Amino acid sequence: MTDPDPPEVSRFQRILDQIVSRVTTCITLLLWIGVSICYAWQPDVCAAVTVYPSWCWFVGGLCLALILLRAKRQRVALVSIGLWFVFLVVFADTPLSLWRGVWHRTEAVAQVEQPGQIPLRVISLNAHGSGRAVAALKRYEPDLILIQESPGAGTLIEVSKTMLGENSGLLAGVDASILSRAPLEPVASSVNYTIVKVRVQSGQEVIVVSLRLTPPPFRADLWNPECWRAYSKQRIHQRDELQQLTRRLAELPADLPLIVGGDFNVNPRDPIFNELPGELRDAFTTAGVGWGNTITNEAPFLRIDQVWCDTRFQPIRVVAERAEDTDHRAVIADLLWNTETD
């Protein structure tokens, strides 16, 4: 005689799977819509969401899809995965850099070596207070080094002479400093940025900025309203910092090219970048090669360190390279003078 218990268990399992499926589907849909709106409009009140790279939410969406698969809702799970892939493609940071890293690395290097043009190599590094981290950049033969969480002036003087020669230039700031292969002229310095004027190898005078914006509060308790307020206040404060820098740059001659680099401490698609001078562009967006994330050095998941330049420079190749004795990777940008703007 057949035992009646197994059918009861099977029926209970089906009901449980239906409940889990419906709840998970609702959570997935609401989460997808919510984070998509946050990343599309990026209001200050949602900074606690957009401070994370888009792939973090993508991974969360895949975990929900696995629950749907476990509940035997394959079709719904596949639709969910498709939606999260669309989200990732739309809001990921410069996915083309990975393509360039696979297929165009040799071509990019050849462009840098074009005869008759002198590339300018700019390196931005959060040195975490380490002179050794800065000194290790010597192997890249930089022309300009933009340093954040800078070592002391005495350390930088010693490092600059060893790396760049006796005629090297230095402006040591409170948190941001600049080293140059050529002598430089200090322009301005504040708590979180330094500005210099330097004549590069091509003979052109350039305005160069090294900066570090206020770091985020490093909170993940999104269920707490105070967490959302903290990230919103930080976004507003960082916007104010960039506005102050932009007002200072507006006082300088407009005919001089401009390079701005440093540790921005934000998601690279954050709206605060709209506060930078309009002619600036992120060099990695057009010439980034490979995995461009810079924090942390050991397991980079976010590109908070960047180099920006105006249209009088043509970015040729920008990479994030492993650094020494610091928790950030170094951003190495090769720029050419854009003769079409002359």
Short mmCIF file of N, CA and C in Angstrom, two decimals, residues 94-169:
data_model
loop_
_atom_site.label_atom_id
_atom_site.label_comp_id
_atom_site.label_asym_id
_atom_site.label_seq_id
_atom_site.Cartn_x
_atom_site.Cartn_y
_atom_site.Cartn_z
N THR A 94 33.24 52.44 -18.15
CA THR A 94 34.08 52.26 -19.33
C THR A 94 34.41 50.79 -19.63
N PRO A 95 33.40 49.96 -19.96
CA PRO A 95 33.70 48.56 -20.30
C PRO A 95 34.57 48.43 -21.54
N LEU A 96 34.64 49.48 -22.37
CA LEU A 96 35.48 49.41 -23.57
C LEU A 96 36.96 49.26 -23.23
N SER A 97 37.36 49.67 -22.02
CA SER A 97 38.77 49.55 -21.66
C SER A 97 39.21 48.09 -21.63
N LEU A 98 38.30 47.19 -21.24
CA LEU A 98 38.64 45.77 -21.23
C LEU A 98 38.85 45.26 -22.66
N TRP A 99 38.02 45.74 -23.58
CA TRP A 99 38.17 45.38 -24.99
C TRP A 99 39.51 45.86 -25.53
N ARG A 100 39.85 47.11 -25.20
CA ARG A 100 41.15 47.64 -25.65
C ARG A 100 42.29 46.83 -25.05
N GLY A 101 42.14 46.42 -23.80
CA GLY A 101 43.18 45.66 -23.16
C GLY A 101 43.45 44.33 -23.84
N VAL A 102 42.40 43.73 -24.42
CA VAL A 102 42.55 42.44 -25.09
C VAL A 102 43.06 42.58 -26.51
N TRP A 103 42.54 43.59 -27.24
CA TRP A 103 42.78 43.64 -28.68
C TRP A 103 43.65 44.78 -29.15
N HIS A 104 43.75 45.86 -28.37
CA HIS A 104 44.39 47.06 -28.91
C HIS A 104 45.60 47.52 -28.11
N ARG A 105 46.16 46.68 -27.25
CA ARG A 105 47.30 47.10 -26.41
C ARG A 105 48.51 47.48 -27.29
N THR A 106 48.85 46.61 -28.25
CA THR A 106 50.01 46.87 -29.12
C THR A 106 49.79 48.12 -29.96
N GLU A 107 48.58 48.28 -30.46
CA GLU A 107 48.27 49.44 -31.28
C GLU A 107 48.39 50.73 -30.49
N ALA A 108 47.95 50.72 -29.21
CA ALA A 108 48.04 51.92 -28.37
C ALA A 108 49.48 52.30 -28.10
N VAL A 109 50.33 51.29 -27.83
CA VAL A 109 51.74 51.58 -27.59
C VAL A 109 52.38 52.18 -28.82
N ALA A 110 52.02 51.70 -30.00
CA ALA A 110 52.58 52.24 -31.23
C ALA A 110 52.20 53.69 -31.42
N GLN A 111 50.98 54.05 -31.01
CA GLN A 111 50.55 55.44 -31.12
C GLN A 111 51.38 56.35 -30.24
N VAL A 112 51.75 55.87 -29.05
CA VAL A 112 52.55 56.68 -28.15
C VAL A 112 53.90 57.00 -28.76
N GLU A 113 54.39 56.06 -29.58
CA GLU A 113 55.73 56.20 -30.12
C GLU A 113 55.74 56.86 -31.50
N GLN A 114 54.70 57.61 -31.81
CA GLN A 114 54.66 58.29 -33.10
C GLN A 114 55.84 59.24 -33.24
N PRO A 115 56.56 59.20 -34.37
CA PRO A 115 57.70 60.09 -34.56
C PRO A 115 57.24 61.55 -34.67
N GLY A 116 58.08 62.44 -34.16
CA GLY A 116 57.78 63.87 -34.27
C GLY A 116 56.89 64.40 -33.17
N GLN A 117 56.36 63.52 -32.30
CA GLN A 117 55.52 63.95 -31.20
C GLN A 117 56.13 63.47 -29.88
N ILE A 118 56.10 64.34 -28.89
CA ILE A 118 56.68 64.01 -27.59
C ILE A 118 55.55 63.73 -26.61
N PRO A 119 55.40 62.47 -26.20
CA PRO A 119 54.33 62.16 -25.24
C PRO A 119 54.65 62.71 -23.86
N LEU A 120 53.61 63.08 -23.15
CA LEU A 120 53.73 63.54 -21.77
C LEU A 120 53.18 62.44 -20.88
N ARG A 121 54.02 61.90 -20.00
CA ARG A 121 53.58 60.84 -19.11
C ARG A 121 53.23 61.41 -17.75
N VAL A 122 51.95 61.29 -17.40
CA VAL A 122 51.43 61.80 -16.14
C VAL A 122 51.03 60.62 -15.27
N ILE A 123 51.52 60.60 -14.04
CA ILE A 123 51.16 59.54 -13.10
C ILE A 123 50.47 60.16 -11.89
N SER A 124 49.33 59.59 -11.53
CA SER A 124 48.63 60.00 -10.31
C SER A 124 48.63 58.83 -9.34
N LEU A 125 49.02 59.11 -8.08
CA LEU A 125 49.12 58.04 -7.09
C LEU A 125 48.78 58.56 -5.70
N ASN A 126 47.88 57.87 -5.04
CA ASN A 126 47.69 58.08 -3.61
C ASN A 126 48.76 57.26 -2.90
N ALA A 127 49.76 57.94 -2.36
CA ALA A 127 50.95 57.27 -1.83
C ALA A 127 50.79 56.78 -0.41
N HIS A 128 49.69 57.12 0.24
CA HIS A 128 49.43 56.67 1.62
C HIS A 128 50.59 57.09 2.55
N GLY A 129 51.16 58.27 2.24
CA GLY A 129 52.23 58.80 3.08
C GLY A 129 53.58 58.15 2.88
N SER A 130 53.74 57.33 1.85
CA SER A 130 54.96 56.55 1.68
C SER A 130 55.87 57.15 0.61
N GLY A 131 57.09 57.50 1.00
CA GLY A 131 58.08 57.94 0.03
C GLY A 131 58.51 56.81 -0.88
N ARG A 132 58.51 55.59 -0.35
CA ARG A 132 58.89 54.44 -1.18
C ARG A 132 57.90 54.21 -2.31
N ALA A 133 56.62 54.45 -2.05
CA ALA A 133 55.61 54.29 -3.09
C ALA A 133 55.87 55.25 -4.24
N VAL A 134 56.28 56.48 -3.92
CA VAL A 134 56.58 57.47 -4.96
C VAL A 134 57.87 57.09 -5.69
N ALA A 135 58.89 56.72 -4.95
CA ALA A 135 60.18 56.38 -5.56
C ALA A 135 60.06 55.20 -6.52
N ALA A 136 59.15 54.28 -6.23
CA ALA A 136 58.98 53.10 -7.09
C ALA A 136 58.45 53.45 -8.47
N LEU A 137 57.92 54.66 -8.64
CA LEU A 137 57.40 55.08 -9.95
C LEU A 137 58.50 55.42 -10.94
N LYS A 138 59.73 55.42 -10.49
CA LYS A 138 60.86 55.80 -11.36
C LYS A 138 60.92 54.93 -12.61
N ARG A 139 60.57 53.66 -12.49
CA ARG A 139 60.68 52.75 -13.63
C ARG A 139 59.74 53.12 -14.78
N TYR A 140 58.73 53.94 -14.50
CA TYR A 140 57.79 54.35 -15.55
C TYR A 140 58.25 55.61 -16.29
N GLU A 141 59.34 56.21 -15.84
CA GLU A 141 59.91 57.42 -16.46
C GLU A 141 58.86 58.53 -16.61
N PRO A 142 58.29 58.96 -15.50
CA PRO A 142 57.23 59.98 -15.58
C PRO A 142 57.78 61.38 -15.85
N ASP A 143 56.93 62.22 -16.44
CA ASP A 143 57.23 63.64 -16.57
C ASP A 143 56.58 64.44 -15.45
N LEU A 144 55.39 64.00 -15.04
CA LEU A 144 54.66 64.65 -13.95
C LEU A 144 54.12 63.57 -13.01
N ILE A 145 54.26 63.81 -11.71
CA ILE A 145 53.69 62.89 -10.72
C ILE A 145 52.76 63.70 -9.82
N LEU A 146 51.50 63.30 -9.78
CA LEU A 146 50.49 63.92 -8.93
C LEU A 146 50.28 63.01 -7.73
N ILE A 147 50.60 63.49 -6.55
CA ILE A 147 50.62 62.66 -5.35
C ILE A 147 49.51 63.10 -4.40
N GLN A 148 48.81 62.12 -3.83
CA GLN A 148 47.83 62.38 -2.78
C GLN A 148 48.22 61.58 -1.54
N GLU A 149 47.66 61.99 -0.38
CA GLU A 149 48.17 61.49 0.90
C GLU A 149 49.69 61.52 0.85
N SER A 150 50.17 62.71 0.61
CA SER A 150 51.57 62.93 0.25
C SER A 150 52.52 62.73 1.43
N PRO A 151 53.72 62.18 1.14
CA PRO A 151 54.79 62.19 2.16
C PRO A 151 55.21 63.63 2.45
N GLY A 152 56.04 63.81 3.45
CA GLY A 152 56.50 65.14 3.82
C GLY A 152 57.41 65.75 2.77
N ALA A 153 57.59 67.07 2.86
CA ALA A 153 58.39 67.81 1.87
C ALA A 153 59.83 67.30 1.82
N GLY A 154 60.41 67.00 2.99
CA GLY A 154 61.79 66.52 3.00
C GLY A 154 61.96 65.22 2.23
N THR A 155 61.02 64.30 2.41
CA THR A 155 61.06 63.03 1.67
C THR A 155 60.90 63.26 0.19
N LEU A 156 59.99 64.16 -0.19
CA LEU A 156 59.74 64.41 -1.61
C LEU A 156 60.94 65.08 -2.28
N ILE A 157 61.62 65.95 -1.57
CA ILE A 157 62.82 66.59 -2.14
C ILE A 157 63.86 65.54 -2.48
N GLU A 158 64.08 64.63 -1.57
CA GLU A 158 65.06 63.57 -1.80
C GLU A 158 64.64 62.65 -2.94
N VAL A 159 63.36 62.28 -2.97
CA VAL A 159 62.86 61.38 -4.01
C VAL A 159 62.89 62.05 -5.37
N SER A 160 62.52 63.33 -5.44
CA SER A 160 62.46 64.01 -6.73
C SER A 160 63.83 64.14 -7.38
N LYS A 161 64.85 64.41 -6.59
CA LYS A 161 66.20 64.52 -7.15
C LYS A 161 66.68 63.17 -7.67
N THR A 162 66.35 62.11 -6.96
CA THR A 162 66.76 60.77 -7.39
C THR A 162 66.02 60.35 -8.64
N MET A 163 64.74 60.66 -8.71
CA MET A 163 63.90 60.21 -9.82
C MET A 163 64.03 61.07 -11.06
N LEU A 164 63.96 62.39 -10.84
CA LEU A 164 63.78 63.32 -11.95
C LEU A 164 64.96 64.25 -12.19
N GLY A 165 65.99 64.18 -11.36
CA GLY A 165 67.18 65.00 -11.58
C GLY A 165 67.20 66.26 -10.73
N GLU A 166 68.34 66.93 -10.78
CA GLU A 166 68.55 68.12 -9.95
C GLU A 166 67.64 69.28 -10.34
N ASN A 167 67.21 69.32 -11.61
CA ASN A 167 66.37 70.43 -12.07
C ASN A 167 64.88 70.15 -11.91
N SER A 168 64.54 69.10 -11.19
CA SER A 168 63.13 68.75 -11.03
C SER A 168 62.40 69.80 -10.20
N GLY A 169 61.09 69.84 -10.41
CA GLY A 169 60.26 70.78 -9.67
C GLY A 169 59.40 70.08 -8.65
#
